[in-house]
Short mmCIF file of C-alpha atoms in Angstrom, two decimals:
data_model
loop_
_atom_site.label_atom_id
_atom_site.label_comp_id
_atom_site.label_asym_id
_atom_site.label_seq_id
_atom_site.Cartn_x
_atom_site.Cartn_y
_atom_site.Cartn_z
CA MET A 203 -8.26 44.99 23.96
CA THR A 204 -5.91 41.81 23.27
CA THR A 205 -3.15 40.97 24.56
CA GLY A 206 -0.16 38.38 23.78
CA TYR A 207 3.65 37.57 23.02
CA ASP A 208 5.68 38.30 19.81
CA ILE A 209 7.69 35.53 18.42
CA GLU A 210 10.85 37.21 20.90
CA GLY A 211 8.81 36.32 23.38
CA HIS A 212 8.38 40.15 23.80
CA PHE A 213 4.34 41.50 25.50
CA PHE A 214 2.31 43.30 23.57
CA VAL A 215 -1.13 45.00 23.79
CA VAL A 216 -3.19 45.78 20.49
CA ASN A 217 -7.10 46.84 19.98
CA SER A 218 -7.71 44.82 16.89
CA LEU A 219 -6.60 41.27 15.63
CA THR A 220 -5.65 42.31 12.62
CA GLU A 221 -3.30 44.23 14.15
CA MET A 222 -2.48 41.12 16.39
CA ALA A 223 -1.17 39.60 13.15
CA ALA A 224 1.33 42.10 12.45
CA PRO A 225 3.03 42.44 16.00
CA ASN A 226 6.42 43.01 14.35
CA SER A 227 7.64 44.43 11.45
CA ASN A 228 9.47 41.17 9.76
CA VAL A 229 6.03 40.52 8.41
CA GLU A 230 7.55 39.27 5.03
CA GLU A 231 9.85 36.48 7.01
CA ILE A 232 6.58 35.42 8.85
CA ARG A 233 5.05 34.91 5.22
CA ASN A 234 7.65 33.39 2.95
CA ARG A 235 9.96 31.83 5.11
CA VAL A 236 9.68 28.30 7.50
CA ILE A 237 12.71 29.05 10.23
CA LEU A 238 14.59 26.17 11.75
CA GLY A 239 15.45 27.28 15.29
CA GLU A 240 17.67 25.16 17.68
CA TYR A 241 14.67 23.70 19.61
CA GLY A 242 11.69 23.71 16.93
CA VAL A 243 10.73 25.56 13.44
CA ARG A 244 9.06 28.34 13.32
CA ASN A 245 6.97 29.96 10.88
CA VAL A 246 5.24 26.47 9.71
CA HIS A 247 1.59 27.54 8.95
CA THR A 248 0.12 29.15 6.27
CA THR A 249 -0.47 32.95 6.72
CA ASP A 250 -1.31 34.55 3.58
CA PHE A 251 -4.70 34.60 3.86
CA PRO A 252 -6.96 38.00 3.02
CA GLY A 253 -7.17 39.80 6.19
CA ASN A 254 -4.35 38.43 7.75
CA TYR A 255 -1.99 41.08 8.27
CA ARG A 256 -2.50 44.85 8.29
CA GLY A 257 -1.46 46.43 4.71
CA TYR A 258 -1.68 43.20 2.74
CA ASP A 259 -3.66 42.41 -0.21
CA ASP A 260 -3.45 38.66 -0.07
CA THR A 261 -6.70 38.18 -2.25
CA TRP A 262 -6.20 35.33 -4.76
CA ASP A 263 -5.40 36.75 -8.27
CA GLN A 264 -5.42 34.30 -10.84
CA LYS A 265 -2.97 37.73 -12.83
CA LYS A 266 -0.40 37.71 -9.59
CA PHE A 267 -0.70 33.61 -9.71
CA GLU A 268 0.54 33.38 -13.35
CA GLU A 269 3.36 35.62 -13.37
CA ASN A 270 4.74 34.52 -9.93
CA PHE A 271 4.33 30.05 -10.94
CA ARG A 272 7.47 28.74 -12.97
CA VAL A 273 8.42 25.55 -13.71
CA ASP A 274 11.92 24.78 -14.39
CA ILE A 275 13.37 22.09 -15.07
CA ILE A 276 16.82 21.12 -12.66
CA GLN A 277 18.33 18.16 -14.21
CA MET A 278 16.75 15.02 -16.17
CA ASP A 279 18.64 11.51 -16.63
CA GLU A 280 16.80 9.30 -19.52
CA SER A 281 18.64 6.40 -18.82
CA THR A 282 18.19 5.99 -14.98
CA GLY A 283 14.13 7.73 -15.19
CA THR A 284 15.27 10.76 -13.02
CA LEU A 285 13.84 13.83 -12.68
CA GLU A 286 14.27 16.97 -11.03
CA PHE A 287 12.51 20.37 -11.46
CA ASP A 288 11.34 23.02 -9.51
CA MET A 289 7.62 24.21 -8.58
CA VAL A 290 7.76 28.14 -7.59
CA GLY A 291 4.73 30.12 -6.70
CA ILE A 292 2.38 27.67 -5.52
CA ASP A 293 1.14 26.22 -2.21
CA ALA A 294 1.91 22.99 -0.12
CA ALA A 295 -1.63 21.79 -0.54
CA ILE A 296 -1.59 21.72 -4.41
CA ALA A 297 2.54 20.55 -4.12
CA ASN A 298 1.20 18.19 -2.16
CA ALA A 299 -1.87 17.04 -4.23
CA PHE A 300 0.51 16.98 -7.04
CA ARG A 301 2.77 14.37 -5.19
CA ARG A 302 -0.04 11.91 -4.17
CA ILE A 303 -1.10 11.93 -7.98
CA LEU A 304 2.18 11.03 -9.07
CA LEU A 305 2.36 7.99 -6.24
CA ALA A 306 -1.74 6.43 -6.75
CA GLU A 307 -3.38 8.35 -9.22
CA VAL A 308 -1.06 7.93 -13.08
CA PRO A 309 -2.22 4.72 -14.98
CA THR A 310 0.19 1.81 -15.73
CA MET A 311 -0.66 -1.23 -17.33
CA ALA A 312 0.37 -4.38 -14.60
CA VAL A 313 0.15 -8.45 -14.54
CA GLU A 314 -3.43 -8.54 -13.02
CA LYS A 315 -4.15 -12.22 -13.92
CA VAL A 316 -1.59 -15.29 -13.73
CA PHE A 317 -2.80 -18.66 -15.23
CA ILE A 318 -0.81 -21.72 -13.86
CA TYR A 319 -1.26 -23.96 -15.68
CA ASN A 320 2.37 -26.12 -14.23
CA ASN A 321 4.24 -24.92 -11.62
CA THR A 322 6.50 -27.53 -10.17
CA SER A 323 8.99 -25.05 -8.59
CA ILE A 324 9.80 -24.49 -4.92
CA VAL A 325 8.22 -21.31 -5.54
CA GLN A 326 4.87 -21.34 -4.47
CA ASP A 327 1.60 -20.34 -6.89
CA GLU A 328 0.77 -17.10 -4.76
CA ILE A 329 3.97 -16.18 -3.99
CA LEU A 330 4.88 -16.36 -7.57
CA ALA A 331 1.78 -14.96 -9.09
CA HIS A 332 2.41 -11.79 -6.20
CA ARG A 333 6.53 -11.61 -8.22
CA LEU A 334 4.68 -11.27 -11.06
CA GLY A 335 2.34 -9.06 -10.56
CA LEU A 336 5.21 -6.46 -9.56
CA ILE A 337 7.20 -6.60 -12.29
CA PRO A 338 6.88 -3.89 -14.35
CA ILE A 339 5.33 -3.80 -18.08
CA LYS A 340 6.92 -1.65 -20.42
CA ALA A 341 3.47 -0.56 -22.37
CA ASP A 342 2.27 2.92 -22.58
CA PRO A 343 -1.50 3.04 -21.01
CA ARG A 344 -2.98 5.80 -23.40
CA LEU A 345 -3.48 3.29 -25.60
CA PHE A 346 -5.35 1.04 -23.73
CA GLU A 347 -8.65 1.16 -21.79
CA TYR A 348 -10.07 -0.19 -18.57
CA ARG A 349 -10.85 -3.70 -17.93
CA SER A 350 -14.58 -4.35 -17.67
CA ALA A 351 -15.73 -5.92 -14.20
CA GLY A 352 -16.27 -9.49 -14.27
CA ASP A 353 -14.01 -9.77 -17.94
CA GLU A 354 -12.01 -12.78 -17.32
CA GLU A 355 -10.83 -12.93 -21.25
CA GLY A 356 -9.79 -9.58 -22.10
CA THR A 357 -9.41 -7.72 -25.46
CA GLU A 358 -6.92 -6.45 -27.96
CA ILE A 359 -7.79 -3.08 -26.33
CA ASP A 360 -7.95 -3.63 -22.48
CA THR A 361 -5.82 -6.59 -22.01
CA ILE A 362 -1.77 -7.42 -22.75
CA GLN A 363 -1.28 -11.22 -22.72
CA PHE A 364 2.06 -13.33 -21.68
CA GLN A 365 3.24 -16.33 -21.54
CA LEU A 366 6.05 -18.34 -19.49
CA ASN A 367 6.94 -21.46 -20.87
CA ILE A 368 10.31 -22.51 -19.62
CA LYS A 369 12.01 -25.91 -18.40
CA CYS A 370 15.15 -26.60 -16.76
CA SER A 371 17.39 -29.73 -17.60
CA LYS A 372 20.47 -30.94 -16.89
CA ASN A 373 23.72 -29.53 -19.66
CA PRO A 374 25.29 -32.60 -21.20
CA ARG A 375 28.09 -30.54 -22.26
CA ALA A 376 29.02 -29.85 -18.04
CA THR A 377 32.63 -30.95 -16.97
CA LYS A 378 32.65 -33.86 -14.46
CA ASP A 379 34.13 -31.59 -11.47
CA SER A 380 32.10 -28.53 -11.65
CA THR A 381 30.02 -27.28 -9.26
CA ASP A 382 29.20 -24.26 -10.76
CA PRO A 383 24.81 -24.43 -11.50
CA SER A 384 25.28 -21.85 -14.61
CA GLU A 385 27.21 -24.77 -16.27
CA LEU A 386 25.36 -27.52 -14.68
CA TYR A 387 21.86 -27.23 -16.00
CA LEU A 388 20.00 -25.53 -18.21
CA ASN A 389 17.04 -22.25 -17.79
CA HIS A 390 17.64 -23.11 -14.02
CA MET A 391 16.98 -18.87 -13.38
CA VAL A 392 14.70 -17.64 -15.01
CA TYR A 393 14.30 -13.95 -15.89
CA THR A 394 11.74 -11.33 -17.26
CA LYS A 395 13.36 -11.72 -20.66
CA HIS A 396 11.71 -15.28 -20.71
CA MET A 397 7.81 -13.52 -20.86
CA LYS A 398 7.26 -13.49 -24.15
CA TRP A 399 4.31 -11.41 -25.53
CA ILE A 400 1.57 -13.10 -27.04
CA PRO A 401 -0.49 -10.59 -29.14
CA ILE A 402 -4.44 -10.19 -28.72
CA GLY A 403 -6.41 -9.62 -31.91
CA ASN A 404 -4.74 -6.85 -33.97
CA GLN A 405 -2.00 -6.10 -31.30
CA ALA A 406 0.81 -7.24 -33.45
CA ASP A 407 0.05 -4.47 -36.33
CA LEU A 408 -0.31 -1.56 -33.57
CA PHE A 409 2.68 -3.06 -32.00
CA SER A 410 5.56 -3.90 -32.06
CA GLU A 411 8.04 -6.16 -29.35
CA ALA A 412 9.87 -3.46 -28.21
CA ASP A 413 6.50 -1.51 -27.02
CA ILE A 414 5.13 -4.53 -24.85
CA CYS A 415 7.68 -5.96 -23.06
CA PRO A 416 8.73 -5.81 -19.21
CA VAL A 417 10.67 -2.87 -18.27
CA HIS A 418 14.37 -4.76 -17.72
CA ASP A 419 14.77 -8.56 -18.80
CA ASP A 420 17.05 -9.25 -16.11
CA ILE A 421 14.86 -9.19 -13.30
CA LEU A 422 14.84 -12.81 -11.24
CA ILE A 423 11.47 -14.61 -10.95
CA ALA A 424 12.32 -18.02 -9.92
CA LYS A 425 14.96 -20.86 -9.40
CA LEU A 426 15.00 -23.79 -11.34
CA ARG A 427 16.40 -26.83 -10.91
CA PRO A 428 16.51 -30.08 -13.40
CA GLY A 429 13.06 -31.78 -14.38
CA GLN A 430 11.34 -28.26 -12.74
CA GLU A 431 9.38 -26.20 -15.20
CA LEU A 432 6.68 -23.58 -15.63
CA ASP A 433 3.97 -22.91 -17.83
CA ILE A 434 2.14 -19.72 -17.01
CA ILE A 435 -0.18 -17.09 -19.14
CA MET A 436 -0.37 -13.36 -17.83
CA HIS A 437 -2.78 -11.23 -18.54
CA CYS A 438 -2.21 -7.26 -17.90
CA VAL A 439 -4.39 -4.76 -17.43
CA LYS A 440 -4.33 -0.75 -16.89
CA GLY A 441 -4.87 0.03 -12.90
CA ILE A 442 -3.72 2.33 -11.17
CA GLY A 443 -2.12 3.35 -7.51
CA GLN A 444 -4.50 3.95 -5.37
CA ASP A 445 -5.89 0.53 -6.16
CA HIS A 446 -2.66 -1.83 -5.79
CA ALA A 447 1.11 -0.55 -5.68
CA LYS A 448 2.15 -2.51 -8.80
CA PHE A 449 0.31 -0.04 -10.74
CA SER A 450 2.25 2.93 -9.14
CA PRO A 451 4.26 4.39 -11.88
CA VAL A 452 7.11 5.90 -9.87
CA ALA A 453 9.51 4.48 -7.25
CA THR A 454 10.00 7.38 -5.91
CA ALA A 455 8.05 10.95 -5.84
CA SER A 456 8.94 13.25 -3.03
CA TYR A 457 9.52 17.29 -2.53
CA ARG A 458 11.32 19.57 -0.39
CA LEU A 459 11.54 23.07 0.63
CA LEU A 460 14.59 25.30 -0.73
CA PRO A 461 16.98 25.65 1.42
CA GLU A 462 17.95 29.31 2.45
CA ILE A 463 21.50 29.62 4.35
CA SER A 464 22.44 33.15 5.60
CA LEU A 465 25.35 34.28 7.25
CA MET A 466 24.27 37.03 10.09
CA GLN A 467 27.99 37.86 10.74
CA VAL A 468 31.45 37.20 9.38
CA VAL A 469 33.09 34.25 9.72
CA GLU A 470 36.83 33.18 9.50
CA GLY A 471 39.80 31.18 10.09
CA ASP A 472 39.29 27.97 12.20
CA LEU A 473 35.27 28.92 12.94
CA ALA A 474 35.10 28.78 8.62
CA GLU A 475 36.57 25.67 8.39
CA LYS A 476 34.15 24.42 11.47
CA LEU A 477 31.00 26.00 9.88
CA LYS A 478 31.80 24.37 6.65
CA LEU A 479 31.82 21.00 7.92
CA CYS A 480 28.49 21.73 9.50
CA PHE A 481 26.81 21.61 6.28
CA SER A 482 26.83 19.02 3.00
CA LYS A 483 29.14 19.37 0.64
CA GLY A 484 29.56 21.95 -1.80
CA VAL A 485 27.22 24.10 0.98
CA ILE A 486 29.73 26.42 2.28
CA GLU A 487 33.20 26.62 1.04
CA ILE A 488 35.75 29.20 2.08
CA GLU A 489 37.38 32.32 0.04
CA ASN A 490 40.95 33.56 0.46
CA VAL A 491 40.91 37.04 0.89
CA ASN A 492 44.31 38.82 1.55
CA GLY A 493 45.98 36.02 3.60
CA ARG A 494 42.61 35.58 5.57
CA LYS A 495 39.99 32.38 5.40
CA PHE A 496 36.03 33.57 5.12
CA ALA A 497 33.57 30.93 4.81
CA LYS A 498 30.39 31.61 2.02
CA VAL A 499 27.43 30.30 1.03
CA VAL A 500 27.60 28.87 -1.88
CA ASN A 501 24.53 26.85 -2.79
CA SER A 502 22.03 26.62 0.16
CA ARG A 503 20.20 24.18 -2.32
CA LEU A 504 22.10 21.43 -1.47
CA ASP A 505 21.72 21.56 2.13
CA THR A 506 19.81 18.80 3.65
CA CYS A 507 18.40 21.11 6.96
CA SER A 508 20.42 18.68 9.37
CA ARG A 509 20.92 21.91 11.63
CA GLU A 510 24.04 20.55 12.84
CA VAL A 511 25.56 23.96 13.17
CA LEU A 512 23.24 24.78 16.20
CA ARG A 513 25.11 22.36 18.17
CA TYR A 514 27.82 24.82 18.73
CA GLU A 515 27.69 28.05 20.84
CA GLU A 516 30.39 30.11 18.80
CA LEU A 517 28.12 29.39 15.20
CA LYS A 518 24.85 29.28 16.04
CA ASN A 519 24.11 32.71 16.71
CA LYS A 520 26.30 33.66 13.36
CA VAL A 521 23.81 31.41 10.58
CA LYS A 522 20.12 31.47 9.63
CA LEU A 523 18.43 28.57 8.73
CA ALA A 524 15.33 28.69 6.44
CA ARG A 525 13.13 27.06 3.75
CA VAL A 526 11.99 29.14 1.21
CA ARG A 527 7.68 28.66 1.66
CA ASP A 528 6.65 28.34 -1.65
CA HIS A 529 9.42 26.82 -3.24
CA PHE A 530 8.92 22.77 -3.65
CA ILE A 531 12.18 20.94 -5.35
CA PHE A 532 9.88 17.51 -6.71
CA SER A 533 12.17 14.42 -7.42
CA VAL A 534 10.44 12.11 -9.11
CA GLU A 535 12.16 8.20 -10.28
CA SER A 536 10.13 6.22 -12.96
CA THR A 537 9.92 2.30 -12.78
CA GLY A 538 10.86 2.48 -16.44
CA ILE A 539 6.78 2.56 -17.70
CA LEU A 540 7.31 5.70 -19.15
CA PRO A 541 10.08 8.50 -19.04
CA PRO A 542 9.62 10.84 -16.31
CA ASP A 543 8.56 13.88 -17.96
CA VAL A 544 5.63 12.30 -19.43
CA LEU A 545 4.21 10.62 -16.07
CA VAL A 546 4.55 14.49 -14.55
CA SER A 547 2.15 16.01 -17.58
CA GLU A 548 -0.28 13.34 -17.21
CA ALA A 549 -0.04 14.17 -13.43
CA ILE A 550 -0.69 17.41 -14.71
CA LYS A 551 -3.36 16.16 -16.69
CA VAL A 552 -5.51 14.34 -13.72
CA LEU A 553 -5.29 17.22 -11.47
CA MET A 554 -7.07 19.25 -13.98
CA SER A 555 -9.88 16.49 -14.56
CA LYS A 556 -10.40 16.68 -10.49
CA CYS A 557 -10.92 20.61 -11.35
CA ARG A 558 -13.27 20.65 -13.95
CA ARG A 559 -15.45 17.55 -12.11
CA PHE A 560 -15.30 20.17 -9.02
CA LEU A 561 -16.30 23.23 -10.94
CA ASP A 562 -19.11 20.99 -12.73
CA GLU A 563 -20.18 20.52 -9.24
CA LEU A 564 -20.36 23.30 -7.72
CA ASP A 565 -22.72 24.39 -11.31
CA SER A 566 -25.20 21.39 -11.10
CA SER A 567 -25.20 21.85 -7.13
CA GLN A 568 -26.22 25.75 -8.24
CA VAL A 569 -28.86 25.17 -10.45
CA GLU A 570 -30.70 22.56 -7.68
#
């Protein structure tokens, strides 16, 4: 015999662990919803595993998974490189693995070797090299190989070369009384547009200048004054964010659970207006019925789950805040090296290769 307390604090007695797992009838909520309370968050742990609830068959089934799993593209903006999509029907562990792969295991090209032949600017060599390394390079990493360890020269299949050769001088046409550096000096601002791609081997036949260049041409590298100059050669190689953050293909990659807001009671009048102000814009709207104002949940997705409504005694029992446990809203912002939809597909390929490698390890261990 086992004793315990249910989520409402009621004492109960059961004869087995299976019965103890479901002391109340609200098992579906425990399995599928994360509840946001006034003083804490409930149902945060995954409980849908075999044998946890009597009467529920939670054994994993591929057919059932394929029926429930889906990916919905919500919004994609190629100009800003942002993508929002939903992954529904997966566990948090898989969603987080996918996020970490996007951050650290999808390869890109970035400046790795910086050969400084002349630097008379006020920026130290090591700081300048670091700044150059963080410049996102527009080059499809799928068309290149990883560079061999110890290889200083590089070849056309594993290296992209850029040259930065610029010198600042006085502008002979500047007016006498001018104090504007843009008018007084020539080439006093060094931007990524001054980086020139130098093809290696047959790269000129395979790529155009539009294919190999910095993602943005207006990134400031350094400021010069007359007589100062930079003469630099850069080698870009293929790498992953796990080795260095400069190889990460995304500015941000995050997910959140889908919010779910339910009105437990009718909310009208001034309380309806007050309830609307407790949530993000567009979540709650006021509906006018025969001259009376009623609160209505319009779009829970826009909510930030701030729990502001729980501060008010007259409102906190009228609203239920929850999140759907297996519905993940992903936001991906590319650095511009590859479109965000391509990054997502590449991350899926990386995850698939990890699964294959794991299965191969299992097979080899069984043979041994």
